[in-house]
Short mmCIF file of C-alpha atoms in Angstrom, two decimals:
data_model
loop_
_atom_site.label_atom_id
_atom_site.label_comp_id
_atom_site.label_asym_id
_atom_site.label_seq_id
_atom_site.Cartn_x
_atom_site.Cartn_y
_atom_site.Cartn_z
CA MET A 19 -39.57 -115.88 -9.74
CA THR A 20 -40.62 -117.44 -6.48
CA GLY A 21 -43.18 -120.08 -5.68
CA THR A 22 -44.88 -119.96 -9.09
CA SER A 23 -44.04 -120.61 -12.74
CA THR A 24 -45.88 -117.47 -13.78
CA GLN A 25 -43.93 -114.23 -13.41
CA ARG A 26 -45.70 -111.67 -11.26
CA THR A 27 -45.16 -108.03 -12.15
CA VAL A 28 -46.56 -105.17 -10.09
CA ILE A 29 -46.77 -101.72 -11.66
CA ILE A 30 -47.12 -98.89 -9.14
CA GLY A 31 -49.01 -96.10 -10.88
CA GLY A 32 -51.96 -96.33 -13.23
CA GLY A 33 -51.47 -93.20 -15.32
CA TYR A 34 -50.18 -93.17 -18.88
CA SER A 35 -46.83 -94.81 -18.05
CA GLY A 36 -48.25 -97.58 -15.90
CA LEU A 37 -51.15 -98.40 -18.20
CA MET A 38 -49.03 -98.47 -21.36
CA THR A 39 -46.39 -100.63 -19.69
CA ALA A 40 -49.13 -103.16 -18.91
CA VAL A 41 -50.45 -102.91 -22.48
CA ASN A 42 -46.98 -103.50 -23.94
CA ILE A 43 -46.42 -106.50 -21.66
CA ALA A 44 -49.65 -107.98 -23.01
CA ARG A 45 -48.50 -107.26 -26.57
CA LEU A 46 -44.94 -108.58 -26.22
CA SER A 47 -44.93 -111.45 -23.74
CA LYS A 48 -44.66 -114.97 -25.13
CA ASN A 49 -45.23 -116.52 -21.71
CA PRO A 50 -47.95 -116.34 -19.04
CA MET A 51 -47.60 -113.42 -16.64
CA GLN A 52 -49.64 -111.95 -13.81
CA VAL A 53 -49.63 -108.15 -13.97
CA SER A 54 -51.08 -106.04 -11.16
CA VAL A 55 -51.46 -102.28 -11.65
CA ILE A 56 -51.77 -100.42 -8.35
CA ASN A 57 -53.73 -97.25 -8.93
CA THR A 58 -54.98 -94.58 -6.55
CA GLY A 59 -58.03 -92.40 -7.01
CA ARG A 60 -58.27 -91.95 -10.77
CA PRO A 61 -59.39 -94.38 -13.49
CA ALA A 62 -56.51 -96.21 -15.17
CA GLY A 63 -54.78 -94.08 -17.80
CA ARG A 64 -56.38 -90.89 -16.53
CA GLY A 65 -53.61 -89.42 -14.43
CA VAL A 66 -53.25 -85.70 -13.82
CA ALA A 67 -52.93 -84.81 -17.51
CA TYR A 68 -55.64 -87.00 -19.04
CA GLY A 69 -57.99 -87.20 -16.07
CA THR A 70 -59.31 -83.71 -16.77
CA ARG A 71 -62.97 -83.55 -17.75
CA ARG A 72 -62.69 -80.01 -19.03
CA PRO A 73 -62.95 -79.82 -22.84
CA GLU A 74 -60.91 -76.60 -22.99
CA HIS A 75 -57.78 -78.48 -21.83
CA LEU A 76 -56.04 -79.47 -25.06
CA LEU A 77 -53.06 -81.67 -25.79
CA ASN A 78 -49.82 -79.75 -26.22
CA VAL A 79 -48.80 -81.93 -29.17
CA ALA A 80 -50.58 -82.34 -32.51
CA ALA A 81 -52.56 -85.56 -33.04
CA ARG A 82 -50.01 -86.96 -35.51
CA ASN A 83 -47.40 -87.23 -32.75
CA MET A 84 -49.64 -88.70 -30.04
CA SER A 85 -49.76 -92.40 -30.85
CA ALA A 86 -49.37 -94.49 -27.70
CA PHE A 87 -47.18 -96.96 -29.61
CA PRO A 88 -43.70 -96.16 -30.98
CA ASP A 89 -44.12 -98.84 -33.66
CA LEU A 90 -47.57 -97.60 -34.80
CA PRO A 91 -47.13 -93.85 -35.44
CA ASP A 92 -50.62 -93.30 -36.93
CA HIS A 93 -52.49 -95.25 -34.26
CA PHE A 94 -54.05 -92.26 -32.46
CA VAL A 95 -55.16 -90.60 -35.70
CA GLN A 96 -56.68 -93.89 -36.88
CA TRP A 97 -58.49 -94.24 -33.54
CA LEU A 98 -59.86 -90.69 -33.86
CA ARG A 99 -61.35 -91.73 -37.20
CA THR A 100 -63.62 -94.17 -35.33
CA ARG A 101 -65.33 -91.23 -33.56
CA SER A 102 -68.21 -89.41 -35.21
CA ASP A 103 -66.75 -86.01 -34.30
CA PHE A 104 -63.60 -86.66 -36.36
CA ASP A 105 -64.54 -89.23 -39.01
CA ARG A 106 -65.18 -86.66 -41.76
CA MET A 107 -62.32 -84.29 -40.99
CA PRO A 108 -59.72 -83.93 -43.78
CA ASP A 109 -56.63 -86.00 -43.05
CA GLN A 110 -54.12 -83.15 -42.84
CA GLU A 111 -56.44 -81.08 -40.64
CA LEU A 112 -56.95 -83.99 -38.25
CA LYS A 113 -53.24 -84.72 -37.99
CA GLU A 114 -52.51 -81.10 -37.07
CA ARG A 115 -55.43 -80.77 -34.63
CA PHE A 116 -54.76 -80.32 -30.90
CA ILE A 117 -57.26 -82.72 -29.36
CA PRO A 118 -58.91 -82.26 -25.94
CA ARG A 119 -56.93 -84.15 -23.31
CA MET A 120 -60.04 -85.91 -22.03
CA ILE A 121 -60.45 -87.50 -25.49
CA PHE A 122 -56.87 -88.77 -25.27
CA GLY A 123 -57.92 -90.24 -21.92
CA ASP A 124 -60.75 -92.02 -23.77
CA TYR A 125 -58.13 -93.36 -26.19
CA LEU A 126 -56.06 -94.79 -23.34
CA LYS A 127 -59.17 -96.29 -21.76
CA SER A 128 -59.98 -98.04 -25.03
CA LEU A 129 -56.43 -99.45 -25.23
CA GLY A 130 -56.71 -100.76 -21.70
CA HIS A 131 -60.01 -102.43 -22.48
CA HIS A 132 -58.74 -103.94 -25.74
CA TYR A 133 -55.49 -105.37 -24.41
CA LEU A 134 -56.12 -105.95 -20.71
CA SER A 135 -59.77 -106.83 -20.12
CA THR A 136 -59.17 -110.48 -21.06
CA PRO A 137 -56.02 -112.65 -20.91
CA SER A 138 -53.68 -112.32 -23.88
CA MET A 139 -53.02 -115.21 -26.25
CA ALA A 140 -49.86 -115.98 -24.24
CA GLY A 141 -51.76 -116.01 -20.96
CA VAL A 142 -50.95 -112.54 -19.61
CA THR A 143 -53.61 -111.50 -17.09
CA THR A 144 -53.89 -107.95 -15.78
CA THR A 145 -55.59 -106.86 -12.57
CA PHE A 146 -56.14 -103.28 -11.41
CA VAL A 147 -55.78 -102.86 -7.67
CA GLU A 148 -57.25 -99.74 -6.08
CA GLY A 149 -54.94 -98.69 -3.28
CA GLU A 150 -51.83 -96.78 -2.26
CA ALA A 151 -48.47 -98.55 -2.32
CA VAL A 152 -46.42 -97.62 0.73
CA GLY A 153 -43.53 -100.09 0.64
CA VAL A 154 -41.80 -103.01 -1.06
CA ARG A 155 -40.61 -105.82 1.24
CA PRO A 156 -38.06 -108.19 -0.33
CA LEU A 157 -38.58 -111.85 0.59
CA THR A 158 -35.82 -114.20 1.66
CA GLY A 159 -36.37 -116.65 -1.17
CA GLY A 160 -36.66 -113.96 -3.82
CA GLY A 161 -39.43 -111.71 -5.00
CA ALA A 162 -41.21 -109.22 -2.79
CA GLU A 163 -44.46 -108.05 -1.30
CA VAL A 164 -45.78 -104.65 -2.34
CA GLN A 165 -47.42 -103.29 0.79
CA LEU A 166 -50.55 -101.15 0.60
CA ALA A 167 -51.72 -98.46 3.00
CA ASP A 168 -54.76 -100.49 4.08
CA GLY A 169 -52.65 -103.48 5.15
CA ARG A 170 -53.06 -105.59 2.02
CA SER A 171 -50.06 -106.79 0.05
CA VAL A 172 -49.48 -107.92 -3.54
CA GLY A 173 -46.86 -110.52 -4.42
CA ALA A 174 -44.30 -109.59 -7.06
CA ASP A 175 -41.21 -110.88 -8.82
CA ARG A 176 -40.57 -107.47 -10.41
CA VAL A 177 -41.92 -104.02 -9.50
CA VAL A 178 -42.18 -101.04 -11.86
CA LEU A 179 -42.21 -97.55 -10.38
CA ALA A 180 -44.47 -95.51 -12.68
CA CYS A 181 -45.39 -92.94 -10.05
CA GLY A 182 -45.74 -89.84 -12.23
CA ASN A 183 -44.98 -86.28 -11.21
CA GLU A 184 -44.54 -85.06 -7.67
CA ALA A 185 -46.79 -82.41 -6.19
CA PRO A 186 -45.34 -78.87 -6.13
CA ALA A 187 -42.65 -78.17 -3.55
CA PRO A 188 -43.80 -76.34 -0.40
CA LEU A 189 -43.23 -72.58 -0.37
CA PRO A 190 -41.99 -70.34 2.47
CA GLY A 191 -44.79 -69.55 4.91
CA VAL A 192 -47.10 -72.26 3.61
CA ASP A 193 -47.55 -73.83 7.06
CA ALA A 194 -49.45 -70.74 8.19
CA LEU A 195 -51.96 -71.34 5.39
CA THR A 196 -53.02 -74.82 6.48
CA GLY A 197 -56.80 -74.89 6.29
CA HIS A 198 -57.01 -71.41 4.72
CA ALA A 199 -59.95 -71.27 2.31
CA GLY A 200 -57.99 -69.17 -0.16
CA TRP A 201 -55.00 -71.51 -0.48
CA VAL A 202 -54.70 -74.28 -3.09
CA ALA A 203 -51.55 -76.29 -2.40
CA ASN A 204 -52.09 -78.75 -5.24
CA PRO A 205 -53.35 -77.27 -8.52
CA TRP A 206 -54.56 -80.68 -9.71
CA GLU A 207 -57.14 -80.90 -6.96
CA ALA A 208 -60.58 -79.31 -7.35
CA TRP A 209 -60.54 -75.56 -6.71
CA HIS A 210 -63.31 -74.36 -9.00
CA ASP A 211 -65.83 -74.11 -6.15
CA LYS A 212 -63.56 -71.64 -4.30
CA LEU A 213 -63.69 -68.84 -6.87
CA PRO A 214 -64.15 -65.32 -5.49
CA GLY A 215 -66.61 -62.93 -7.08
CA ASP A 216 -65.82 -61.11 -10.29
CA ASP A 217 -64.40 -58.23 -8.25
CA GLY A 218 -61.84 -60.61 -6.68
CA THR A 219 -58.23 -61.51 -7.42
CA ILE A 220 -56.65 -64.89 -8.15
CA ILE A 221 -52.88 -65.33 -7.95
CA LEU A 222 -51.19 -68.17 -9.83
CA LEU A 223 -47.74 -69.06 -8.51
CA GLY A 224 -45.89 -70.14 -11.63
CA THR A 225 -46.22 -69.36 -15.33
CA GLY A 226 -45.95 -72.83 -16.88
CA LEU A 227 -48.40 -75.29 -18.38
CA THR A 228 -50.42 -75.73 -15.17
CA THR A 229 -50.94 -71.98 -14.95
CA VAL A 230 -52.12 -71.96 -18.56
CA ASP A 231 -54.67 -74.66 -17.68
CA ALA A 232 -55.95 -72.52 -14.82
CA ILE A 233 -56.24 -69.38 -16.98
CA ILE A 234 -58.13 -71.23 -19.71
CA THR A 235 -60.48 -72.80 -17.16
CA LEU A 236 -61.22 -69.45 -15.51
CA ARG A 237 -62.13 -67.99 -18.89
CA ALA A 238 -64.27 -71.01 -19.78
CA LEU A 239 -66.14 -70.58 -16.49
CA GLY A 240 -66.79 -66.96 -17.37
CA TRP A 241 -64.91 -65.64 -14.34
CA LEU A 242 -64.16 -61.94 -14.89
CA GLY A 243 -61.88 -61.04 -11.99
CA ARG A 244 -58.18 -60.16 -12.00
CA ILE A 245 -55.52 -62.83 -12.52
CA HIS A 246 -51.88 -62.41 -11.51
CA ALA A 247 -49.24 -64.97 -12.52
CA VAL A 248 -45.75 -64.81 -11.06
CA SER A 249 -42.50 -66.67 -11.69
CA ARG A 250 -38.79 -65.90 -11.58
CA HIS A 251 -38.56 -65.04 -15.29
CA GLY A 252 -42.21 -64.23 -15.96
CA TRP A 253 -42.20 -66.35 -19.14
CA LEU A 254 -45.43 -67.95 -20.35
CA PRO A 255 -45.32 -70.97 -22.69
CA GLU A 256 -45.00 -70.13 -26.36
CA SER A 257 -47.29 -71.26 -29.15
CA HIS A 258 -46.78 -73.99 -31.68
CA PHE A 259 -46.17 -72.38 -35.05
CA ARG A 260 -46.08 -73.09 -38.75
CA GLY A 261 -42.54 -74.27 -39.39
CA ARG A 262 -40.14 -74.28 -42.29
CA GLU A 263 -37.40 -76.51 -43.57
CA TYR A 264 -34.10 -75.72 -41.88
CA THR A 265 -31.32 -78.16 -42.72
CA ASP A 266 -28.40 -76.11 -41.37
CA PHE A 267 -28.78 -77.46 -37.83
CA PRO A 268 -27.12 -79.54 -36.65
CA PRO A 269 -24.35 -78.65 -39.10
CA ALA A 270 -23.17 -81.50 -41.30
CA GLY A 271 -20.45 -83.52 -39.64
CA VAL A 272 -21.04 -82.04 -36.17
CA LYS A 273 -21.88 -84.50 -33.40
CA VAL A 274 -23.75 -82.32 -30.94
CA GLU A 275 -23.36 -84.85 -28.12
CA GLU A 276 -19.58 -84.32 -28.27
CA LEU A 277 -19.60 -80.52 -27.99
CA GLY A 278 -20.13 -80.04 -24.27
CA LEU A 279 -22.48 -77.44 -22.82
CA LYS A 280 -20.64 -74.20 -23.63
CA ARG A 281 -19.93 -75.01 -27.28
CA LEU A 282 -23.42 -76.42 -27.79
CA ARG A 283 -25.01 -73.35 -26.22
CA ALA A 284 -22.99 -71.07 -28.52
CA LEU A 285 -23.93 -73.14 -31.58
CA MET A 286 -27.63 -73.09 -30.72
CA GLU A 287 -27.58 -69.34 -30.05
CA GLU A 288 -25.88 -68.78 -33.41
CA HIS A 289 -28.59 -70.69 -35.28
CA CYS A 290 -31.42 -69.15 -33.24
CA GLN A 291 -30.15 -65.73 -34.30
CA LYS A 292 -29.90 -66.89 -37.90
CA LEU A 293 -33.54 -68.01 -37.82
CA ARG A 294 -34.64 -64.70 -36.31
CA GLU A 295 -32.92 -62.86 -39.15
CA MET A 296 -34.81 -65.10 -41.59
CA GLY A 297 -38.09 -64.21 -39.87
CA ALA A 298 -38.47 -67.76 -38.55
CA ASN A 299 -39.11 -69.05 -35.04
CA PRO A 300 -35.88 -69.95 -33.19
CA ALA A 301 -37.70 -72.81 -31.46
CA ILE A 302 -37.02 -74.76 -34.67
CA VAL A 303 -33.51 -75.30 -33.28
CA VAL A 304 -34.96 -76.88 -30.13
CA ASP A 305 -37.11 -79.20 -32.26
CA LYS A 306 -34.07 -80.16 -34.32
CA MET A 307 -32.26 -81.02 -31.10
CA ARG A 308 -34.97 -83.40 -29.98
CA PRO A 309 -33.55 -86.61 -31.50
CA HIS A 310 -30.25 -85.81 -29.79
CA THR A 311 -31.36 -84.44 -26.41
CA GLN A 312 -31.04 -87.57 -24.31
CA HIS A 313 -27.67 -88.45 -25.88
CA VAL A 314 -26.41 -84.91 -25.24
CA TRP A 315 -27.65 -85.00 -21.65
CA SER A 316 -25.94 -88.35 -21.06
CA ALA A 317 -22.67 -86.97 -22.44
CA PHE A 318 -22.73 -83.88 -20.20
CA THR A 319 -20.69 -83.96 -17.03
CA VAL A 320 -22.60 -83.60 -13.77
CA GLU A 321 -21.30 -80.03 -13.55
CA GLU A 322 -22.63 -79.27 -17.04
CA ARG A 323 -26.02 -80.74 -16.19
CA LEU A 324 -26.21 -78.64 -13.04
CA GLU A 325 -25.24 -75.51 -14.97
CA PHE A 326 -27.84 -76.24 -17.64
CA ALA A 327 -30.54 -76.78 -15.01
CA ARG A 328 -29.59 -73.52 -13.31
CA ARG A 329 -28.98 -71.28 -16.33
CA ASP A 330 -30.68 -72.73 -19.40
CA ALA A 331 -33.56 -74.97 -18.33
CA ALA A 332 -36.23 -72.27 -17.94
CA ARG A 333 -35.73 -70.94 -21.46
CA TRP A 334 -35.38 -74.46 -22.90
CA ASN A 335 -38.69 -75.50 -21.35
CA ILE A 336 -40.51 -72.45 -22.71
CA LEU A 337 -39.32 -73.22 -26.26
CA ARG A 338 -39.64 -76.98 -25.94
CA HIS A 339 -43.02 -77.42 -24.20
CA ARG A 340 -45.25 -75.25 -26.36
CA ILE A 341 -49.04 -74.96 -26.36
CA ALA A 342 -51.79 -75.12 -28.96
CA PRO A 343 -52.18 -71.88 -30.95
CA GLU A 344 -55.81 -71.49 -29.88
CA ILE A 345 -54.81 -71.79 -26.22
CA HIS A 346 -51.98 -69.30 -26.67
CA ALA A 347 -54.43 -66.89 -28.32
CA GLN A 348 -56.73 -67.03 -25.29
CA VAL A 349 -53.87 -66.35 -22.87
CA THR A 350 -52.68 -63.46 -25.02
CA ASN A 351 -56.22 -62.07 -25.15
CA ALA A 352 -56.46 -62.21 -21.35
CA GLN A 353 -53.29 -60.11 -21.18
CA LEU A 354 -54.42 -57.62 -23.82
CA MET A 355 -57.80 -57.18 -22.12
CA GLY A 356 -56.05 -56.45 -18.83
CA GLN A 357 -57.45 -59.44 -16.97
CA LEU A 358 -54.08 -61.23 -16.73
CA GLN A 359 -50.92 -59.59 -15.46
CA VAL A 360 -47.62 -61.51 -15.42
CA HIS A 361 -44.84 -60.66 -12.96
CA ALA A 362 -41.14 -61.59 -13.09
CA ALA A 363 -40.18 -61.94 -9.43
CA THR A 364 -39.03 -64.41 -6.80
CA ILE A 365 -41.62 -65.66 -4.32
CA GLN A 366 -40.25 -64.86 -0.87
CA GLY A 367 -43.15 -66.03 1.24
CA LEU A 368 -46.88 -66.39 1.82
CA GLU A 369 -48.83 -64.74 4.64
CA PRO A 370 -52.50 -64.99 5.64
CA GLU A 371 -54.41 -61.69 5.69
CA GLY A 372 -57.78 -62.63 7.09
CA ASP A 373 -59.76 -64.14 4.22
CA ARG A 374 -57.03 -63.12 1.77
CA ILE A 375 -53.39 -64.13 1.23
CA ARG A 376 -50.36 -61.93 0.73
CA VAL A 377 -47.66 -63.11 -1.67
CA VAL A 378 -44.34 -61.52 -0.71
CA LEU A 379 -42.18 -60.90 -3.77
CA ASP A 380 -38.56 -59.96 -4.35
CA GLY A 381 -38.35 -57.84 -7.47
CA ALA A 382 -41.95 -56.60 -7.58
CA GLU A 383 -44.67 -55.23 -5.33
CA ASP A 384 -46.35 -57.77 -3.08
CA LEU A 385 -49.61 -59.26 -4.34
CA HIS A 386 -52.84 -59.76 -2.39
CA GLY A 387 -55.28 -62.43 -3.51
CA ASP A 388 -58.59 -64.00 -2.59
CA LEU A 389 -57.43 -67.32 -4.05
CA VAL A 390 -53.78 -68.36 -4.45
CA ILE A 391 -52.91 -71.50 -6.43
CA ASN A 392 -49.51 -73.18 -6.21
CA ALA A 393 -48.70 -73.94 -9.85
CA THR A 394 -44.91 -73.79 -9.44
CA GLY A 395 -44.48 -77.21 -11.02
CA PRO A 396 -43.50 -80.60 -9.62
CA GLN A 397 -40.92 -80.99 -6.88
CA THR A 398 -37.67 -81.93 -8.67
CA ARG A 399 -35.26 -82.55 -5.77
CA PHE A 400 -35.69 -86.28 -5.38
CA SER A 401 -34.22 -86.60 -1.89
CA ALA A 402 -36.90 -84.12 -0.71
CA THR A 403 -39.77 -86.20 -2.09
CA ARG A 404 -42.94 -86.19 -0.04
CA SER A 405 -43.96 -89.59 -1.39
CA GLY A 406 -44.03 -91.99 1.54
CA LEU A 407 -43.33 -94.87 -0.83
CA LEU A 408 -40.21 -93.31 -2.36
CA GLN A 409 -38.96 -92.16 1.05
CA ARG A 410 -39.25 -95.71 2.36
CA LEU A 411 -37.61 -97.27 -0.70
CA MET A 412 -34.63 -94.94 -0.23
CA ALA A 413 -34.47 -95.61 3.51
CA ASP A 414 -34.50 -99.35 2.82
CA GLY A 415 -31.70 -99.03 0.26
CA LEU A 416 -33.86 -100.35 -2.58
CA ILE A 417 -33.35 -97.22 -4.69
CA VAL A 418 -30.83 -94.37 -4.65
CA PRO A 419 -31.03 -90.86 -6.14
CA ASP A 420 -29.24 -90.22 -9.40
CA GLU A 421 -26.22 -87.91 -9.51
CA MET A 422 -28.46 -84.89 -10.12
CA ASP A 423 -30.82 -85.74 -7.26
CA MET A 424 -33.68 -85.47 -9.75
CA GLY A 425 -34.83 -89.06 -9.75
CA VAL A 426 -33.90 -92.73 -9.42
CA ARG A 427 -30.53 -94.06 -10.53
CA VAL A 428 -31.18 -96.61 -13.30
CA ALA A 429 -29.48 -98.74 -15.95
CA PRO A 430 -30.27 -98.19 -19.66
CA ASP A 431 -32.97 -100.88 -19.53
CA HIS A 432 -34.72 -99.02 -16.66
CA THR A 433 -33.57 -101.42 -13.95
CA ALA A 434 -32.89 -99.53 -10.71
CA LEU A 435 -29.27 -99.44 -9.57
CA LEU A 436 -28.29 -99.89 -5.94
CA ALA A 437 -25.78 -97.81 -3.97
CA ASP A 438 -22.94 -100.18 -4.94
CA GLY A 439 -23.86 -99.94 -8.62
CA GLN A 440 -25.38 -103.41 -8.75
CA ARG A 441 -28.65 -103.97 -10.60
CA SER A 442 -31.75 -104.32 -8.46
CA PRO A 443 -33.29 -107.78 -8.75
CA LEU A 444 -36.71 -106.23 -8.12
CA LEU A 445 -37.24 -102.64 -9.20
CA LEU A 446 -37.51 -100.72 -12.45
CA ALA A 447 -38.36 -97.04 -12.88
CA MET A 448 -39.70 -94.81 -15.64
CA GLY A 449 -41.25 -91.44 -16.43
CA PRO A 450 -40.43 -88.36 -14.34
CA LEU A 451 -38.32 -90.55 -12.04
CA LEU A 452 -35.73 -90.59 -14.85
CA ARG A 453 -35.46 -86.80 -15.18
CA GLY A 454 -31.88 -86.71 -13.91
CA THR A 455 -30.85 -89.55 -16.22
CA LEU A 456 -32.63 -88.53 -19.43
CA TRP A 457 -33.82 -84.92 -18.89
CA GLU A 458 -36.63 -85.25 -21.46
CA THR A 459 -38.90 -87.85 -19.89
CA ILE A 460 -42.39 -86.46 -19.36
CA ALA A 461 -44.02 -86.22 -22.81
CA VAL A 462 -45.82 -88.99 -24.68
CA PRO A 463 -43.20 -89.20 -27.47
CA GLU A 464 -40.65 -90.17 -24.79
CA LEU A 465 -42.94 -92.14 -22.48
CA ARG A 466 -44.32 -94.44 -25.18
CA GLY A 467 -40.79 -95.61 -25.94
CA GLN A 468 -40.09 -96.09 -22.23
CA ALA A 469 -43.25 -98.15 -21.74
CA ARG A 470 -42.19 -100.48 -24.52
CA ARG A 471 -38.57 -100.67 -23.28
CA VAL A 472 -39.69 -101.58 -19.74
CA ALA A 473 -42.00 -104.25 -21.18
CA GLU A 474 -39.10 -105.62 -23.25
CA THR A 475 -36.99 -105.87 -20.09
CA LEU A 476 -39.73 -107.68 -18.20
CA THR A 477 -40.65 -110.10 -20.99
CA ASP A 478 -37.15 -110.70 -22.40
CA ALA A 479 -38.51 -109.53 -25.74
CA PRO A 480 -36.08 -108.41 -28.45
CA VAL A 481 -35.23 -104.75 -28.04
CA ALA A 482 -36.81 -102.74 -30.85
CA PRO A 483 -34.74 -100.04 -32.57
CA ALA A 484 -35.02 -96.68 -30.85
CA GLU A 485 -37.86 -94.54 -32.12
CA ASP A 486 -36.73 -92.03 -34.73
CA LEU A 487 -37.84 -88.76 -33.19
CA SER A 488 -36.28 -86.76 -36.01
CA ALA A 489 -39.50 -87.11 -37.97
CA LEU A 490 -41.64 -85.91 -35.09
CA VAL A 491 -41.33 -82.18 -35.57
CA GLU A 492 -43.48 -80.28 -33.11
CA PHE A 493 -44.22 -77.25 -35.25
CA ILE A 494 -47.25 -77.25 -37.54
CA ILE A 495 -46.58 -78.63 -41.01
#
């Protein structure tokens, strides 16, 4: 701390991670603190996921697993009970419901208002600063200034990087599409006013969760044209399902974090096959791995992590990040009706063709679209980030990439590590910036624990026991 007896914490990013870190600081701190949340464009808590105003966009996790607090597992369900649209719903039905994401955004807004609109009992005050952070300048006597794009600065003793996901990586030929009316470089920006007529074609680059959002929105808008979706494997997300008890995995006495990649892969494949023979969904094995995933990832060598990312990650993500059954049914219907066609191919390049765009593919015929949306997913090579803030922090030596070049190198308490391995006196990181360190670090069941852990670090609060994810099965009970 410098020049004041009140610790000043600046949180860069006002989405779920940033907001809930501020909320947990207000909950945990026993001393006065000044917290500033720097947020750009969207209301606090309403980042890309929960900023949607489209009711057809549903959470990908049942309500029972969506509490914002690791120590209050029923909090979200109890909050839903305060709304007239859910107050009479049977308890089991409500817990298994996949709620619209915009309602979860309302939930986060209510938490921000409750905990942050007035000072806490300990004297924690929270201010939301609209602006774009572009740098962090350490001061000689300690602390730093967080510099904003408009020339303002915010004083800080500690700075939390809660920046969220990167935009999709640029694709070959994209420079020739600058200004093209049919090109959508960022799927999270408004594109609904660019729709071609019902005799037109829309191409979605990618087949993940963002593509599913786009398909569902097009159907909700009543658009009747052709939709093509393309990715290397051509795999769409799978549905949540009604599960069953399966106690054989992990086998008794087997510590999965000690197996290494090859033995673990063989063990998982063995049990997936066993479940198939029982007529059950093999994704149960992935759910059973969830309490162990971060420990397994930490135990992998760098070579094993790279091999997993190259060979296994696509299939893992399809089984792990599933979608609501009603959303899956709509996507399946679009395929059965012939509106949606999915292609397994590599995107070689993009070329303008007058008002249309050609997508050059390796492994399939080229596609020609009136509107092409880049839904390939966030950029994951950290050293190639297009964030001016992160580029500058790396150039200034304030952060370094992790061994996987997927995010920021950090200590277990989220403190950034410098090139020499020393702990940063200023910076902490969380969320997608920890992908290389933790692998699973983008869903609420992981982020809520991170938000509390970062707050514990900043407030010197006792570290709570790790959340028991073993009870948080993702399949429908």
